[in-house]
Amino acid sequence: MDHFALVDGELHCEAVPLSRIAAEVGTPVYVYSTATLRRHARVFREGLKDAGGVHLAYAIKANPNIAVLNVLAREGYGADVVSGGEMARALAAGMAAKDIVFSGVGKTRAELSRGLQAGIGQFNIELEEEGAVLAQLATAQGITAQAVLRVNPDVDAGTHAKISTGKRENKFGVPIGEAAGIFARLSELSGINLRGVAVHIGSQLLDLAPLEAAYARVGELVAELRAAGHAISHVDLGGGLGVTYRAGDMPPTPADFGAMVARVTADWNVTLMFEPGRVIAGNAGVLLTEVIWVKPGVSNPYVIVDAAMNDLARPALYDAWHDFEAVRPSGKRMMANIAGPVCETGDTFARDREIDAVRSGDLAIFRTAGAYGATMASTYNSRPLVPEVLVDGDRYAVVADRIAAETILAAERVPDWL
Ligand code: LLP
């Protein structure tokens, strides 16, 4: 459920008409609903009520806007971060360092060091050497790093190949068969307290079966590690729960997910950790855009909007579907292709799709753009960086400015030897 709906024939975010945001902030612009973010945060937590003590670390890569993080921090969420930049954002948003999990397959030594200095709660180690370096750095600082070992369970998540992470040929984690040996060696080191394991097999999962298979393997590993004398207190089960992009998508609900987790982990006796991203932010945001032209095409017309692949990359990258709706639908429908102004054929949001009939100057939205939307934007074609707005009831704030092409230009220079 989200808070983008028609009121008196016009799409609103909560109590704010989207046309007002378009008039005052301009388009394209991302619009987020505070009420939806809160609702999703609560529904996810509620789903896990039978899973014992849990730690929720919102995967901030999904939507790292500092205002969004602030809403989630107030809901008791920590953060899953994958870079020094994300760590800085989570801290700036008021998340406690101890509630932050530092993941990522390529954490640099400098990032590990900064994480230790900041007092990050847990490091998710991706390879043996990283664990050894972390132990060394922590020892040099006179502290002990809390860490878990990320394993690769070799499970096919059944999602898009570019967002699948748990097959053995993927770059993530240590092969689960080698985990016990690596765990034993790293546990010998001072400076690191290896207290458990982590797993994350992919994103936008619409089926619980692969997750259950991965968790079952992790359960066996936990038993094996305990039998070898290791104290296992934490297991990080990652993120990945899918959301509805398109009518007919049937993602598992957080309640279904929680019931599966409770069943599979019933005898683990650990603190379970989760890193949800999309399920919290995805349907809490839309990309608001204006139709520039309706251009005749060979079969269907091209609806050319002022948002492009640089603002919302998912269709170009993953052939992803985002529902398109007019802000003031007339009731009429049309067949169309929807494309942006960028000079690439890949800058196409939809082909041969039935949509609300629109004309030049009309406003429209792409739905389910709250996760992996603004954060993946670029300035390709020297377009401005897309702004972000957060709505709360009948008020809103611009929570990220539009960064003008001129501002980006101002950071470039021609060397004086040219
Ligand atoms: N934890 C780890 C270790 C991850 O790699 C990810 C996502 C998450 C948690 C959060 O997953 P979620 O709950 O959001 O599925 N740009 C792509 C998605 C990339 C996901 C990367 N990792 C997209 O637009 O679909």
Coordinates of C-alpha atoms and ligand atoms in Angstrom, one line a residue:
M1 CA 0.0 0.0 0.0
D2 CA 1.2 3.5 -0.8
H3 CA 0.0 7.1 -0.5
F4 CA -0.1 8.1 -4.2
A5 CA -3.7 8.2 -5.2
L6 CA -6.3 10.2 -7.2
V7 CA -8.2 12.9 -5.2
D8 CA -10.8 14.8 -7.2
G9 CA -9.4 13.4 -10.4
E10 CA -5.8 14.4 -9.7
L11 CA -2.9 12.3 -8.4
H12 CA -1.7 13.4 -4.9
C13 CA 1.1 12.3 -2.7
E14 CA -0.6 12.1 0.6
A15 CA -2.5 15.5 0.7
V16 CA -0.3 17.3 -1.7
P17 CA -1.4 17.5 -5.4
L18 CA 1.5 16.5 -7.6
S19 CA 0.8 19.4 -9.9
R20 CA 1.7 21.8 -7.1
I21 CA 5.1 20.2 -6.7
A22 CA 5.6 20.3 -10.5
A23 CA 4.7 24.0 -10.6
E24 CA 6.9 24.9 -7.6
V25 CA 9.9 22.6 -8.0
G26 CA 9.8 21.8 -11.7
T27 CA 10.1 18.4 -13.4
P28 CA 11.5 15.9 -13.5
V29 CA 11.4 15.4 -9.8
Y30 CA 11.3 12.4 -7.4
V31 CA 8.5 12.6 -4.9
Y32 CA 8.6 10.4 -1.7
S33 CA 5.8 9.8 0.8
T34 CA 6.8 9.9 4.5
A35 CA 3.6 7.9 5.4
T36 CA 4.5 5.2 3.0
L37 CA 8.1 4.9 4.2
R38 CA 6.9 4.7 7.8
R39 CA 4.2 2.2 6.9
H40 CA 6.7 -0.1 5.1
A41 CA 9.2 0.2 7.9
R42 CA 6.5 -0.9 10.4
V43 CA 5.0 -3.7 8.2
F44 CA 8.5 -5.2 7.6
R45 CA 9.2 -5.1 11.4
E46 CA 5.8 -6.5 12.2
G47 CA 6.3 -9.4 9.7
L48 CA 9.3 -10.5 11.7
K49 CA 7.6 -10.5 15.1
D50 CA 8.0 -14.2 15.5
A51 CA 11.6 -14.3 14.5
G52 CA 13.0 -13.4 17.9
G53 CA 15.4 -10.5 18.5
V54 CA 16.1 -8.8 15.2
H55 CA 18.3 -6.0 14.0
L56 CA 17.0 -4.0 11.0
A57 CA 19.6 -2.3 8.9
Y58 CA 18.0 -0.5 6.0
A59 CA 20.1 -1.0 2.8
I60 CA 20.7 2.7 2.2
K61 CA 21.8 2.1 -1.4
A62 CA 18.1 1.8 -2.3
N63 CA 17.5 5.4 -1.4
P64 CA 20.2 7.2 0.6
N65 CA 18.6 10.6 0.7
I66 CA 19.4 12.0 4.2
A67 CA 15.7 12.9 4.9
V68 CA 14.6 9.4 4.0
L69 CA 17.3 8.0 6.3
N70 CA 16.1 10.3 9.0
V71 CA 12.5 9.0 8.8
L72 CA 13.8 5.4 9.0
A73 CA 16.2 6.2 11.9
R74 CA 13.2 7.4 13.8
E75 CA 11.5 4.1 13.0
G76 CA 14.4 2.4 14.8
Y77 CA 16.2 1.3 11.7
G78 CA 20.0 1.2 11.5
A79 CA 21.7 1.1 8.1
D80 CA 23.5 -1.3 5.8
V81 CA 26.2 0.7 4.0
V82 CA 28.6 -0.3 1.3
S83 CA 31.0 2.7 1.0
G84 CA 32.6 5.4 3.1
G85 CA 30.1 7.8 1.5
E86 CA 27.1 5.8 2.6
M87 CA 28.6 5.5 6.1
A88 CA 28.9 9.2 6.3
R89 CA 25.3 9.7 5.2
A90 CA 23.9 7.2 7.8
L91 CA 25.8 8.9 10.6
A92 CA 24.7 12.3 9.3
A93 CA 21.1 11.2 9.4
G94 CA 21.4 10.3 13.0
M95 CA 21.8 6.6 12.9
A96 CA 24.0 5.3 15.7
A97 CA 27.3 3.9 14.6
K98 CA 26.6 0.7 16.5
D99 CA 23.5 0.1 14.4
I100 CA 25.4 0.3 11.1
V101 CA 26.5 -2.7 9.2
F102 CA 29.4 -2.2 6.8
S103 CA 28.9 -4.5 3.8
G104 CA 30.5 -4.5 0.3
V105 CA 32.8 -6.6 -1.7
G106 CA 35.4 -3.8 -2.2
K107 CA 35.8 -2.0 1.1
T108 CA 39.2 -0.2 0.9
R109 CA 41.7 -0.2 3.7
A110 CA 40.9 3.5 4.2
E111 CA 37.2 2.7 4.4
L112 CA 37.7 -0.1 6.9
S113 CA 39.9 2.2 9.0
R114 CA 37.3 5.0 9.0
G115 CA 34.6 2.5 9.9
L116 CA 36.6 1.3 12.9
Q117 CA 37.2 4.9 14.0
A118 CA 33.5 5.7 13.7
G119 CA 32.6 2.6 15.9
I120 CA 30.6 0.8 13.2
G121 CA 28.6 -2.0 14.7
Q122 CA 29.4 -4.8 12.3
F123 CA 31.7 -5.5 9.3
N124 CA 30.5 -8.1 6.8
I125 CA 33.6 -9.7 5.6
E126 CA 33.7 -10.8 1.9
L127 CA 37.0 -12.6 1.7
E128 CA 39.7 -14.0 4.1
E129 CA 42.2 -11.3 3.3
E130 CA 39.8 -8.6 4.1
G131 CA 39.2 -10.2 7.5
A132 CA 42.9 -10.3 8.2
V133 CA 43.4 -6.7 7.2
L134 CA 40.4 -5.6 9.4
A135 CA 42.0 -7.5 12.3
Q136 CA 45.3 -5.7 11.8
L137 CA 43.8 -2.3 11.5
A138 CA 41.6 -2.8 14.6
T139 CA 44.6 -4.1 16.6
A140 CA 46.6 -1.0 15.6
Q141 CA 43.7 1.1 16.9
G142 CA 43.6 -0.9 20.1
I143 CA 40.0 -2.1 19.4
T144 CA 38.1 -5.2 18.5
A145 CA 36.0 -5.2 15.3
Q146 CA 32.7 -7.0 15.4
A147 CA 32.3 -9.0 12.2
V148 CA 30.5 -11.7 10.3
L149 CA 31.6 -13.7 7.3
R150 CA 29.5 -13.4 4.2
V151 CA 29.0 -16.7 2.5
N152 CA 28.0 -17.5 -1.0
P153 CA 25.5 -20.3 -0.8
D154 CA 25.4 -21.0 -4.6
V155 CA 21.6 -20.5 -4.8
D156 CA 19.9 -19.1 -7.9
A157 CA 17.7 -16.3 -6.7
G158 CA 15.6 -16.5 -9.9
T159 CA 15.9 -12.7 -10.5
H160 CA 17.5 -10.5 -13.1
A161 CA 21.1 -11.7 -13.8
K162 CA 22.5 -8.2 -13.0
I163 CA 21.1 -8.2 -9.5
S164 CA 21.7 -11.9 -8.6
T165 CA 24.4 -12.2 -6.0
G166 CA 24.3 -15.7 -4.5
K167 CA 25.5 -18.0 -7.3
R168 CA 29.1 -19.3 -6.9
E169 CA 30.2 -17.4 -10.1
N170 CA 29.1 -14.1 -8.6
K171 CA 31.7 -11.9 -6.9
F172 CA 30.1 -12.0 -3.5
G173 CA 31.0 -13.8 -0.3
V174 CA 33.2 -16.8 0.3
P175 CA 32.1 -20.2 -1.1
I176 CA 30.0 -21.8 1.6
G177 CA 32.1 -25.0 1.5
E178 CA 35.2 -23.0 2.4
A179 CA 33.5 -20.9 5.1
A180 CA 34.3 -23.2 8.1
G181 CA 38.1 -23.1 7.3
I182 CA 38.2 -19.4 6.8
F183 CA 36.1 -18.8 9.9
A184 CA 38.5 -20.9 12.0
R185 CA 41.6 -19.1 10.7
L186 CA 40.1 -15.6 11.1
S187 CA 38.9 -16.5 14.6
E188 CA 42.5 -17.0 15.7
L189 CA 43.3 -13.3 15.1
S190 CA 43.2 -10.6 17.6
G191 CA 41.4 -7.4 16.7
I192 CA 38.4 -9.2 15.3
N193 CA 35.4 -10.9 16.9
L194 CA 33.9 -13.1 14.2
R195 CA 30.5 -13.6 15.6
G196 CA 28.4 -15.1 12.8
V197 CA 27.7 -15.2 9.1
A198 CA 25.8 -13.2 6.5
V199 CA 24.1 -14.1 3.3
H200 CA 22.3 -12.1 0.5
I201 CA 21.4 -13.8 -2.7
G202 CA 19.9 -11.1 -4.8
S203 CA 17.3 -8.4 -5.1
Q204 CA 13.7 -8.1 -6.3
L205 CA 13.0 -11.7 -5.3
L206 CA 9.4 -12.8 -6.0
D207 CA 9.7 -16.3 -4.6
L208 CA 10.6 -17.3 -1.1
A209 CA 12.0 -20.7 -2.1
P210 CA 15.5 -19.6 -3.1
L211 CA 15.8 -17.5 0.1
E212 CA 14.7 -20.5 2.2
A213 CA 17.2 -22.7 0.4
A214 CA 20.0 -20.2 1.2
Y215 CA 18.9 -19.8 4.8
A216 CA 18.8 -23.6 5.3
R217 CA 22.4 -23.8 4.1
V218 CA 23.4 -21.1 6.4
G219 CA 21.6 -23.0 9.2
E220 CA 23.7 -26.0 8.5
L221 CA 26.9 -23.9 8.5
V222 CA 25.9 -22.3 11.9
A223 CA 25.6 -25.8 13.4
E224 CA 28.9 -26.9 11.9
L225 CA 30.7 -23.8 13.2
R226 CA 29.2 -24.3 16.7
A227 CA 30.3 -28.0 16.6
A228 CA 33.8 -26.7 15.9
G229 CA 33.6 -24.6 19.1
H230 CA 32.8 -21.1 17.6
A231 CA 30.3 -18.9 19.4
I232 CA 27.7 -17.8 16.9
S233 CA 25.5 -14.9 18.1
H234 CA 24.5 -13.1 14.9
V235 CA 23.3 -14.1 11.4
D236 CA 22.6 -11.5 8.8
L237 CA 20.0 -12.6 6.3
G238 CA 20.4 -9.7 3.9
G239 CA 17.7 -8.1 1.9
G240 CA 16.1 -8.9 -1.4
L241 CA 12.4 -9.0 -0.9
G242 CA 10.6 -8.0 -4.1
V243 CA 7.9 -5.4 -4.6
T244 CA 5.0 -5.0 -7.1
Y245 CA 6.1 -3.0 -10.2
R246 CA 3.4 -4.3 -12.4
A247 CA -0.1 -5.7 -12.0
G248 CA 0.3 -9.5 -11.6
D249 CA 3.6 -9.3 -9.7
M250 CA 3.0 -11.3 -6.5
P251 CA 5.9 -10.6 -4.2
P252 CA 5.8 -12.4 -0.8
T253 CA 4.5 -10.2 1.9
P254 CA 6.7 -9.3 4.8
A255 CA 4.4 -11.5 6.9
D256 CA 5.0 -14.5 4.5
F257 CA 8.7 -13.8 4.6
G258 CA 8.7 -13.5 8.4
A259 CA 6.8 -16.7 8.8
M260 CA 9.4 -18.5 6.6
V261 CA 12.3 -17.0 8.6
A262 CA 10.7 -17.9 11.9
R263 CA 10.3 -21.5 10.7
V264 CA 13.8 -21.9 9.2
T265 CA 15.6 -20.2 12.0
A266 CA 13.6 -21.5 15.0
D267 CA 16.5 -23.3 16.6
W268 CA 19.3 -21.0 15.7
N269 CA 19.3 -19.0 18.8
V270 CA 21.0 -15.9 17.4
T271 CA 20.2 -12.2 16.8
L272 CA 18.9 -12.1 13.2
M273 CA 19.8 -9.1 11.1
F274 CA 18.1 -7.9 7.9
E275 CA 19.1 -5.5 5.2
P276 CA 15.8 -4.5 3.4
G277 CA 16.1 -1.8 0.8
R278 CA 13.5 -1.9 -2.0
V279 CA 10.7 -3.2 0.1
I280 CA 10.9 -0.1 2.3
A281 CA 11.5 2.5 -0.3
G282 CA 10.3 1.2 -3.7
N283 CA 6.7 2.1 -3.6
A284 CA 7.3 5.1 -1.4
G285 CA 8.4 7.2 -4.4
V286 CA 7.4 8.2 -7.9
L287 CA 9.3 10.1 -10.6
L288 CA 7.1 13.1 -11.7
T289 CA 7.6 14.1 -15.3
E290 CA 6.1 16.3 -18.0
V291 CA 5.2 15.2 -21.5
I292 CA 7.3 17.3 -23.9
W293 CA 5.9 16.0 -27.2
V294 CA 3.8 13.2 -28.5
K295 CA 5.6 12.3 -31.6
P296 CA 4.2 10.1 -34.3
G297 CA 5.9 6.7 -34.6
V298 CA 5.8 3.7 -37.0
S299 CA 3.3 1.7 -35.0
N300 CA 2.6 3.8 -31.9
P301 CA 3.4 7.4 -31.1
Y302 CA 6.4 8.2 -28.9
V303 CA 5.4 10.0 -25.7
I304 CA 8.6 12.0 -25.1
V305 CA 8.8 13.0 -21.4
D306 CA 11.3 15.3 -19.7
A307 CA 12.6 12.5 -17.5
A308 CA 15.2 10.2 -19.1
M309 CA 17.5 7.2 -18.5
N310 CA 19.9 9.4 -16.6
D311 CA 17.1 10.1 -14.0
L312 CA 15.7 6.6 -13.8
A313 CA 18.1 4.1 -15.2
R314 CA 16.3 0.9 -14.3
P315 CA 14.4 0.4 -17.6
A316 CA 17.6 0.9 -19.6
L317 CA 19.7 -1.3 -17.3
Y318 CA 17.4 -4.1 -16.4
D319 CA 14.5 -3.8 -18.9
A320 CA 12.5 -2.9 -15.7
W321 CA 8.8 -2.0 -15.8
H322 CA 7.6 1.1 -14.1
D323 CA 3.9 1.9 -14.3
F324 CA 3.1 5.2 -16.1
E325 CA 0.1 7.2 -15.1
A326 CA -1.2 10.7 -16.0
V327 CA -1.5 13.1 -13.0
R328 CA -4.9 14.2 -14.3
P329 CA -6.2 11.1 -16.2
S330 CA -9.0 11.9 -18.7
G331 CA -10.3 8.3 -18.7
K332 CA -9.1 7.9 -22.3
R333 CA -6.3 5.5 -23.1
M334 CA -3.7 5.3 -25.9
M335 CA -1.1 2.9 -27.1
A336 CA 2.4 4.4 -27.0
N337 CA 6.1 4.1 -26.5
I338 CA 7.5 6.2 -23.7
A339 CA 10.9 7.7 -24.1
G340 CA 13.2 10.4 -22.7
P341 CA 15.2 13.1 -24.4
V342 CA 18.6 11.3 -24.2
C343 CA 20.3 10.5 -27.5
E344 CA 20.1 6.7 -27.1
T345 CA 17.5 4.3 -28.2
G346 CA 17.9 2.7 -24.8
D347 CA 16.4 5.8 -23.3
T348 CA 13.0 4.1 -23.6
F349 CA 10.8 3.5 -20.6
A350 CA 8.1 1.5 -22.3
R351 CA 7.3 0.1 -25.7
D352 CA 3.8 -0.7 -27.1
R353 CA 2.1 0.0 -23.8
E354 CA -1.4 1.0 -23.2
I355 CA -1.3 4.1 -21.0
D356 CA -3.5 7.0 -20.0
A357 CA -3.9 9.3 -23.0
V358 CA -1.5 12.2 -22.6
R359 CA -0.7 15.3 -24.6
S360 CA 2.2 17.7 -24.7
G361 CA 2.3 19.6 -21.4
D362 CA 0.6 16.9 -19.3
L363 CA 2.1 15.7 -16.1
A364 CA 2.6 12.0 -15.5
I365 CA 4.4 9.7 -13.0
F366 CA 6.6 6.6 -13.1
R367 CA 5.6 4.5 -10.1
T368 CA 7.8 2.4 -7.8
A369 CA 10.7 4.8 -8.3
G370 CA 11.5 5.3 -4.6
A371 CA 14.3 2.6 -4.6
Y372 CA 17.2 2.6 -7.0
G373 CA 15.9 5.7 -8.7
A374 CA 17.4 9.1 -7.8
T375 CA 20.5 7.4 -6.3
M376 CA 21.4 5.9 -9.7
A377 CA 20.8 9.1 -11.6
S378 CA 23.6 10.7 -13.6
T379 CA 24.1 13.9 -15.6
Y380 CA 24.5 12.1 -18.9
N381 CA 23.8 14.4 -21.9
S382 CA 24.7 17.3 -19.5
R383 CA 21.3 17.1 -17.9
P384 CA 20.8 18.5 -14.4
L385 CA 20.9 16.1 -11.5
V386 CA 17.3 15.3 -10.6
P387 CA 15.9 16.8 -7.4
E388 CA 14.0 15.0 -4.6
V389 CA 10.9 16.0 -2.6
L390 CA 9.6 14.5 0.6
V391 CA 5.9 14.9 1.4
D392 CA 4.3 14.6 4.8
G393 CA 0.6 15.1 5.0
D394 CA -0.2 18.5 3.4
R395 CA 3.4 19.8 3.4
Y396 CA 6.5 19.0 1.5
A397 CA 10.1 19.9 1.4
V398 CA 12.8 19.8 -1.4
V399 CA 15.2 17.3 0.2
A400 CA 17.7 17.3 -2.6
D401 CA 18.2 20.3 -5.0
R402 CA 18.3 20.0 -8.7
I403 CA 22.0 20.4 -9.5
A404 CA 22.2 22.6 -12.6
A405 CA 24.3 21.6 -15.6
E406 CA 26.1 24.9 -15.0
T407 CA 27.1 23.9 -11.5
I408 CA 28.6 20.6 -12.8
L409 CA 30.3 22.6 -15.6
A410 CA 31.8 24.9 -13.0
A411 CA 33.7 21.9 -11.4
E412 CA 35.5 21.3 -14.7
R413 CA 38.5 23.2 -16.1
V414 CA 40.7 23.4 -19.1
P415 CA 44.3 23.1 -18.1
D416 CA 46.3 26.3 -18.8
W417 CA 48.7 24.2 -21.0
L418 CA 46.1 23.8 -23.6
Ligands
LLP1 N1 22.2 -6.3 1.3 C1 23.1 -6.4 0.3 C2 24.4 -7.1 0.6 C3 22.8 -6.0 -1.0 O1 23.7 -6.2 -2.0 C4 21.6 -5.4 -1.3 C5 21.3 -5.0 -2.7 C6 20.6 -5.3 -0.3 C7 21.0 -5.7 1.0 C8 19.3 -4.7 -0.5 O2 18.5 -5.4 -1.4 P1 17.0 -5.1 -1.6 O3 16.3 -5.4 -0.3 O4 16.9 -3.7 -2.0 O5 16.6 -6.0 -2.7 N2 20.0 -1.4 -8.7 C9 19.2 -2.6 -8.7 C10 19.2 -3.3 -7.4 C11 20.6 -3.6 -6.8 C12 20.6 -4.3 -5.5 C13 22.0 -4.4 -4.9 N3 22.1 -5.0 -3.6 C14 17.8 -2.4 -9.2 O6 17.5 -1.2 -9.5 O7 17.0 -3.3 -9.3

